[in-house]
Amino acid sequence: VTVISSSDKKRGEALDHLGADEYVVSSNVEKMQELADSLDYIIDTIPVFHPLEPYLALLGLNGKLILNGVINTPLQFVTPMVMLGRRSITGSFIGSMKETEEMLEFCKEKGLKSEIEIVKMDYINQAMERLEKNDVRYRFVVDVAGSNLEQ
């Protein structure tokens, strides 16, 4: 499992706690070139416009770029990068129950963990404000069962 990030801020956390084998800063051209044609798939969670070519170049033959970050601008990429490597670009807002189970099983097999912050329903507005400020590491999980929904 390789983590690609825009800075070194999460390196220790990714390698020591989340189960990553390798960590690469996306602006490190030399390291990105070393990874060229080596990955089977990339789960892209970047929620803002970004060039896809640097990530497509990392995919091996039949590699998949899976977009999970919602971007409200048209995608731009050079089509030969997709065609020559038989690469594909796909995405999903949310998976089916079967896909979720497969993803959880994959994480279990690879020893991957996630960092979450559990919040109650009455904290939703504050959570949304914090999301807008990028003040959450890494995801909120809403505890519906433990929330008072009668208010």
XYZ file of N, CA and C in Angstrom:
453
model
N 0.854 -1.175 0.000
C 0.000 0.000 0.000
C 0.896 1.232 0.000
N 0.671 2.098 -0.960
C 1.437 3.330 -1.100
C 0.506 4.511 -0.872
N 0.905 5.418 0.008
C 0.151 6.650 0.229
C 0.841 7.752 -0.559
N 0.060 8.510 -1.313
C 0.568 9.664 -2.042
C -0.135 10.875 -1.462
N 0.653 11.846 -1.006
C 0.070 13.029 -0.377
C 0.783 14.275 -0.881
N 0.199 15.428 -0.619
C 0.774 16.688 -1.090
C 1.875 17.218 -0.183
N 2.046 16.642 1.001
C 3.097 17.093 1.914
C 3.558 15.930 2.783
N 4.577 16.184 3.575
C 5.120 15.167 4.487
C 4.355 15.091 5.808
N 3.360 15.962 6.013
C 2.674 16.062 7.308
C 2.125 14.740 7.827
N 1.658 13.881 6.940
C 0.984 12.652 7.364
C 1.882 11.415 7.271
N 3.162 11.596 6.921
C 4.068 10.465 6.684
C 4.119 9.504 7.874
N 4.444 10.011 9.052
C 4.564 9.157 10.232
C 3.281 8.421 10.540
N 2.199 9.135 10.470
C 0.893 8.544 10.754
C 0.557 7.432 9.753
N 0.818 7.695 8.477
C 0.505 6.710 7.433
C 1.348 5.451 7.580
N 2.638 5.623 7.833
C 3.548 4.478 7.916
C 3.452 3.750 9.251
N 3.344 4.499 10.338
C 3.396 3.897 11.674
C 2.047 3.409 12.193
N 0.961 4.052 11.776
C -0.341 3.730 12.371
C -1.392 3.220 11.389
N -1.307 3.643 10.129
C -2.376 3.314 9.191
C -2.048 2.145 8.266
N -0.841 1.606 8.345
C -0.511 0.396 7.598
C 0.096 0.590 6.224
N 0.500 1.801 5.875
C 1.113 2.027 4.562
C 2.512 1.420 4.513
N 2.884 0.906 3.340
C 4.229 0.376 3.125
C 5.175 1.454 2.622
N 4.607 2.415 1.896
C 5.414 3.464 1.296
C 4.634 4.771 1.325
N 5.379 5.891 1.356
C 4.762 7.217 1.401
C 5.511 8.100 0.412
N 4.788 8.739 -0.481
C 5.403 9.579 -1.500
C 4.707 10.934 -1.516
N 5.501 12.000 -1.548
C 4.957 13.351 -1.689
C 4.788 13.605 -3.190
N 3.591 13.976 -3.591
C 3.256 14.083 -5.014
C 4.107 15.093 -5.775
N 4.664 16.087 -5.106
C 5.507 17.075 -5.787
C 6.945 16.592 -5.961
N 7.292 15.436 -5.400
C 8.632 14.865 -5.544
C 8.685 14.109 -6.874
N 9.111 14.811 -7.918
C 9.090 14.274 -9.277
C 9.909 12.989 -9.379
N 11.066 12.960 -8.747
C 11.929 11.773 -8.811
C 11.229 10.540 -8.235
N 10.623 10.689 -7.066
C 9.919 9.561 -6.434
C 8.700 9.138 -7.258
N 7.989 10.112 -7.801
C 6.820 9.788 -8.624
C 7.261 9.018 -9.874
N 8.397 9.409 -10.465
C 8.902 8.694 -11.638
C 9.324 7.272 -11.282
N 9.874 7.089 -10.077
C 10.249 5.743 -9.630
C 9.025 4.833 -9.530
N 7.881 5.408 -9.213
C 6.639 4.634 -9.076
C 5.934 4.371 -10.409
N 6.427 4.976 -11.488
C 5.749 4.875 -12.785
C 5.456 3.427 -13.158
N 4.265 3.207 -13.660
C 3.810 1.895 -14.154
C 3.826 0.796 -13.096
N 3.753 1.148 -11.820
C 3.917 0.129 -10.774
C 2.653 -0.181 -9.965
N 1.640 0.655 -10.052
C 0.467 0.459 -9.201
C -0.682 -0.185 -9.973
N -1.403 -1.067 -9.303
C -2.566 -1.714 -9.915
C -3.771 -0.780 -9.933
N -3.925 -0.016 -8.879
C -5.008 0.949 -8.821
C -4.661 2.050 -7.835
N -5.333 3.172 -7.999
C -5.182 4.321 -7.108
C -6.579 4.741 -6.686
N -6.769 4.912 -5.395
C -8.018 5.470 -4.882
C -7.742 6.948 -4.626
N -8.274 7.794 -5.487
C -8.014 9.229 -5.473
C -9.108 9.916 -4.664
N -8.745 10.439 -3.504
C -9.724 11.088 -2.625
C -9.603 12.611 -2.644
N -8.843 13.160 -3.581
C -8.621 14.609 -3.640
C -9.921 15.297 -4.065
N -10.470 16.188 -3.219
C -11.779 16.776 -3.517
C -11.725 18.096 -4.284
N -10.599 18.407 -4.913
C -10.469 19.638 -5.692
C -9.825 19.295 -7.035
N -9.951 20.208 -7.988
C -9.353 19.980 -9.300
C -7.859 19.715 -9.151
N -7.359 18.737 -9.882
C -5.928 18.426 -9.921
C -5.633 17.678 -11.212
N -4.411 17.811 -11.714
C -4.072 17.093 -12.946
C -4.063 15.586 -12.708
N -4.627 14.836 -13.627
C -4.690 13.383 -13.480
C -3.467 12.677 -14.057
N -2.754 13.320 -14.996
C -1.629 12.664 -15.651
C -0.581 12.112 -14.692
N -0.180 12.856 -13.646
C 0.836 12.290 -12.746
C 0.387 10.987 -12.088
N -0.899 10.857 -11.851
C -1.424 9.647 -11.217
C -1.628 8.535 -12.248
N -2.111 8.889 -13.431
C -2.260 7.895 -14.494
C -0.917 7.262 -14.835
N 0.155 8.056 -14.781
C 1.494 7.544 -15.096
C 1.964 6.489 -14.096
N 1.398 6.483 -12.909
C 1.799 5.516 -11.882
C 1.164 4.148 -12.100
N 0.093 4.105 -12.873
C -0.649 2.862 -13.066
C 0.040 1.948 -14.069
N 0.058 0.667 -13.743
C 0.571 -0.334 -14.663
C -0.489 -0.704 -15.683
N -0.181 -1.717 -16.488
C -1.103 -2.214 -17.494
C -2.429 -2.612 -16.846
N -3.527 -2.158 -17.405
C -4.883 -2.407 -16.897
C -5.148 -1.761 -15.531
N -4.353 -0.777 -15.154
C -4.542 -0.096 -13.877
C -5.814 0.734 -13.854
N -6.313 0.976 -12.649
C -7.546 1.748 -12.481
C -7.303 2.950 -11.581
N -7.779 4.098 -12.017
C -7.813 5.300 -11.194
C -9.250 5.431 -10.718
N -9.452 5.299 -9.409
C -10.792 5.317 -8.825
C -10.991 6.657 -8.128
N -11.874 7.476 -8.664
C -12.110 8.810 -8.117
C -13.179 8.752 -7.038
N -12.812 9.196 -5.840
C -13.769 9.289 -4.736
C -13.907 10.716 -4.231
N -13.046 11.611 -4.653
C -13.159 13.017 -4.293
C -14.067 13.708 -5.293
N -15.081 14.392 -4.819
C -16.033 15.057 -5.712
C -15.403 16.338 -6.243
N -15.330 16.434 -7.570
C -14.744 17.595 -8.239
C -15.822 18.186 -9.141
N -16.072 19.473 -8.996
C -17.148 20.105 -9.765
C -16.658 20.786 -11.032
N -15.530 20.344 -11.568
C -15.025 20.857 -12.837
C -14.759 19.666 -13.751
N -14.781 19.885 -15.058
C -14.536 18.769 -15.978
C -13.144 18.164 -15.779
N -13.062 16.851 -15.922
C -11.775 16.170 -15.840
C -10.964 16.477 -17.084
N -9.644 16.592 -16.914
C -8.768 16.830 -18.052
C -7.599 15.867 -17.968
N -7.351 15.163 -19.069
C -6.208 14.258 -19.138
C -5.919 13.970 -20.606
N -4.707 13.524 -20.868
C -4.288 13.180 -22.217
C -4.727 11.741 -22.476
N -5.572 11.533 -23.460
C -6.167 10.213 -23.672
C -5.173 9.088 -23.956
N -4.035 9.314 -24.651
C -3.115 8.189 -24.842
C -2.616 7.576 -23.531
N -2.558 8.349 -22.476
C -2.124 7.799 -21.184
C -3.089 6.723 -20.699
N -4.338 6.856 -21.065
C -5.334 5.860 -20.684
C -5.294 4.689 -21.669
N -5.295 5.005 -22.949
C -5.396 3.971 -23.979
C -4.168 3.068 -24.062
N -2.978 3.641 -24.035
C -1.769 2.838 -24.226
C -1.536 1.845 -23.097
N -1.939 2.172 -21.908
C -1.766 1.247 -20.786
C -3.024 0.471 -20.462
N -4.035 0.601 -21.338
C -5.346 -0.014 -21.069
C -5.819 0.344 -19.662
N -5.580 1.588 -19.291
C -5.980 2.063 -17.967
C -7.438 2.510 -18.020
N -8.051 2.585 -16.853
C -9.427 3.069 -16.798
C -9.580 4.050 -15.643
N -10.549 4.930 -15.813
C -10.900 5.904 -14.782
C -12.339 5.618 -14.396
N -12.569 5.464 -13.110
C -13.907 5.157 -12.618
C -14.117 5.908 -11.310
N -15.285 5.805 -10.734
C -15.538 6.477 -9.468
C -16.847 6.041 -8.862
N -17.034 6.456 -7.624
C -18.255 6.098 -6.920
C -18.468 7.051 -5.756
N -19.718 7.454 -5.563
C -20.046 8.214 -4.358
C -20.046 7.288 -3.157
N -20.612 6.107 -3.351
C -20.682 5.125 -2.272
C -20.855 3.758 -2.918
N -20.274 2.776 -2.305
C -20.367 1.431 -2.852
C -21.603 0.703 -2.362
N -21.872 -0.403 -3.018
C -22.956 -1.277 -2.573
C -22.529 -1.967 -1.282
N -23.437 -2.683 -0.658
C -23.105 -3.431 0.557
C -21.985 -4.428 0.253
N -22.083 -5.109 -0.878
C -21.061 -6.089 -1.268
C -19.700 -5.404 -1.440
N -19.680 -4.248 -2.111
C -18.425 -3.521 -2.315
C -17.856 -3.023 -0.988
N -18.716 -2.581 -0.100
C -18.263 -2.143 1.219
C -17.648 -3.303 1.979
N -18.289 -4.461 1.929
C -17.741 -5.649 2.591
C -16.393 -6.037 1.992
N -16.271 -5.968 0.654
C -15.003 -6.285 -0.007
C -13.913 -5.308 0.414
N -14.259 -4.024 0.509
C -13.292 -3.013 0.910
C -12.832 -3.251 2.339
N -13.759 -3.571 3.231
C -13.399 -3.835 4.623
C -12.536 -5.086 4.734
N -12.840 -6.101 3.958
C -12.034 -7.325 3.946
C -10.628 -7.032 3.424
N -10.529 -6.202 2.388
C -9.232 -5.797 1.849
C -8.412 -5.093 2.924
N -9.032 -4.159 3.632
C -8.335 -3.435 4.704
C -7.872 -4.396 5.788
N -8.698 -5.359 6.129
C -8.339 -6.358 7.137
C -7.141 -7.175 6.675
N -7.186 -7.658 5.418
C -6.091 -8.466 4.869
C -4.777 -7.702 4.841
N -4.835 -6.419 4.519
C -3.633 -5.600 4.379
C -3.219 -4.929 5.688
N -4.003 -5.112 6.741
C -3.682 -4.479 8.018
C -3.862 -2.973 8.002
N -4.775 -2.489 7.172
C -5.009 -1.049 7.064
C -5.994 -0.593 8.124
N -5.732 0.583 8.654
C -6.613 1.163 9.662
C -7.029 2.543 9.189
N -8.024 3.088 9.825
C -8.434 4.446 9.489
C -8.521 5.269 10.760
N -8.311 6.541 10.596
C -8.454 7.487 11.694
C -9.793 8.178 11.509
N -10.630 8.084 12.507
C -11.951 8.701 12.429
C -12.235 9.464 13.714
N -13.183 10.338 13.619
C -13.700 11.033 14.798
C -15.197 10.761 14.840
N -15.649 10.117 15.901
C -17.065 9.777 16.036
C -17.803 10.958 16.655
N -18.904 11.358 16.002
C -19.702 12.481 16.503
C -21.162 12.057 16.604
N -21.883 12.716 17.479
C -23.326 12.493 17.636
C -24.079 13.407 16.657
N -25.343 13.102 16.459
C -26.157 13.877 15.523
C -26.221 15.358 15.895
N -26.226 15.668 17.183
C -26.339 17.070 17.583
C -25.061 17.868 17.302
N -24.020 17.208 16.809
C -22.757 17.879 16.486
C -22.603 18.078 14.971
N -23.610 17.686 14.205
C -23.511 17.714 12.739
C -23.150 19.096 12.208
N -23.784 20.156 12.694
C -23.496 21.501 12.178
C -22.047 21.895 12.426
N -21.535 21.613 13.627
C -20.134 21.911 13.921
C -19.210 21.053 13.054
N -19.589 19.797 12.851
C -18.777 18.907 12.013
C -18.692 19.454 10.586
N -19.809 19.926 10.056
C -19.810 20.492 8.703
C -18.927 21.738 8.627
N -18.978 22.577 9.654
C -18.119 23.761 9.691
C -16.651 23.359 9.724
N -16.337 22.346 10.514
C -14.955 21.867 10.591
C -14.500 21.250 9.274
N -15.402 20.554 8.583
C -15.058 20.001 7.272
C -14.696 21.111 6.300
N -15.475 22.192 6.309
C -15.202 23.321 5.419
C -13.847 23.950 5.712
N -13.413 23.910 6.973
C -12.118 24.478 7.377
C -10.980 23.464 7.266
N -11.296 22.252 6.779
C -10.310 21.167 6.704
C -9.725 20.867 8.078
N -10.588 20.885 9.091
C -10.184 20.699 10.484
C -10.662 19.344 11.015
N -10.401 18.284 10.258
C -10.749 16.942 10.730
C -9.685 15.985 10.223
N -9.294 15.057 11.055
C -8.296 14.048 10.696
C -8.929 12.701 10.858
N -9.353 11.973 9.965
C -9.454 12.202 8.549
C -10.920 12.230 8.138
N -11.753 11.549 8.880
C -13.172 11.495 8.541
C -14.019 11.555 9.807
N -15.223 12.105 9.660
C -16.209 12.021 10.727
C -17.063 10.782 10.492
N -17.435 10.120 11.561
C -18.412 9.036 11.517
C -19.528 9.444 12.458
N -20.759 9.440 11.959
C -21.898 9.868 12.762
C -22.468 8.664 13.503
N -22.505 8.774 14.826
C -23.063 7.726 15.683
C -24.565 7.955 15.795
N -25.307 7.386 14.869
C -26.757 7.565 14.857
C -27.386 6.811 16.024
N -26.935 5.578 16.260
C -27.521 4.751 17.322
C -27.343 5.391 18.696
N -26.223 6.074 18.909
C -25.964 6.680 20.209
C -26.444 8.111 20.331
N -27.138 8.604 19.316
C -27.620 9.982 19.319
C -29.063 10.042 19.786
N -29.415 11.172 20.388
C -30.793 11.405 20.798
C -31.530 12.016 19.609
N -32.354 11.226 18.947
C -33.047 11.680 17.743
C -34.432 12.231 18.029
N -34.827 12.283 19.284
C -36.172 12.721 19.662
C -36.274 14.227 19.821
N -35.198 14.953 19.717
C -35.230 16.401 19.950
C -35.861 17.144 18.818
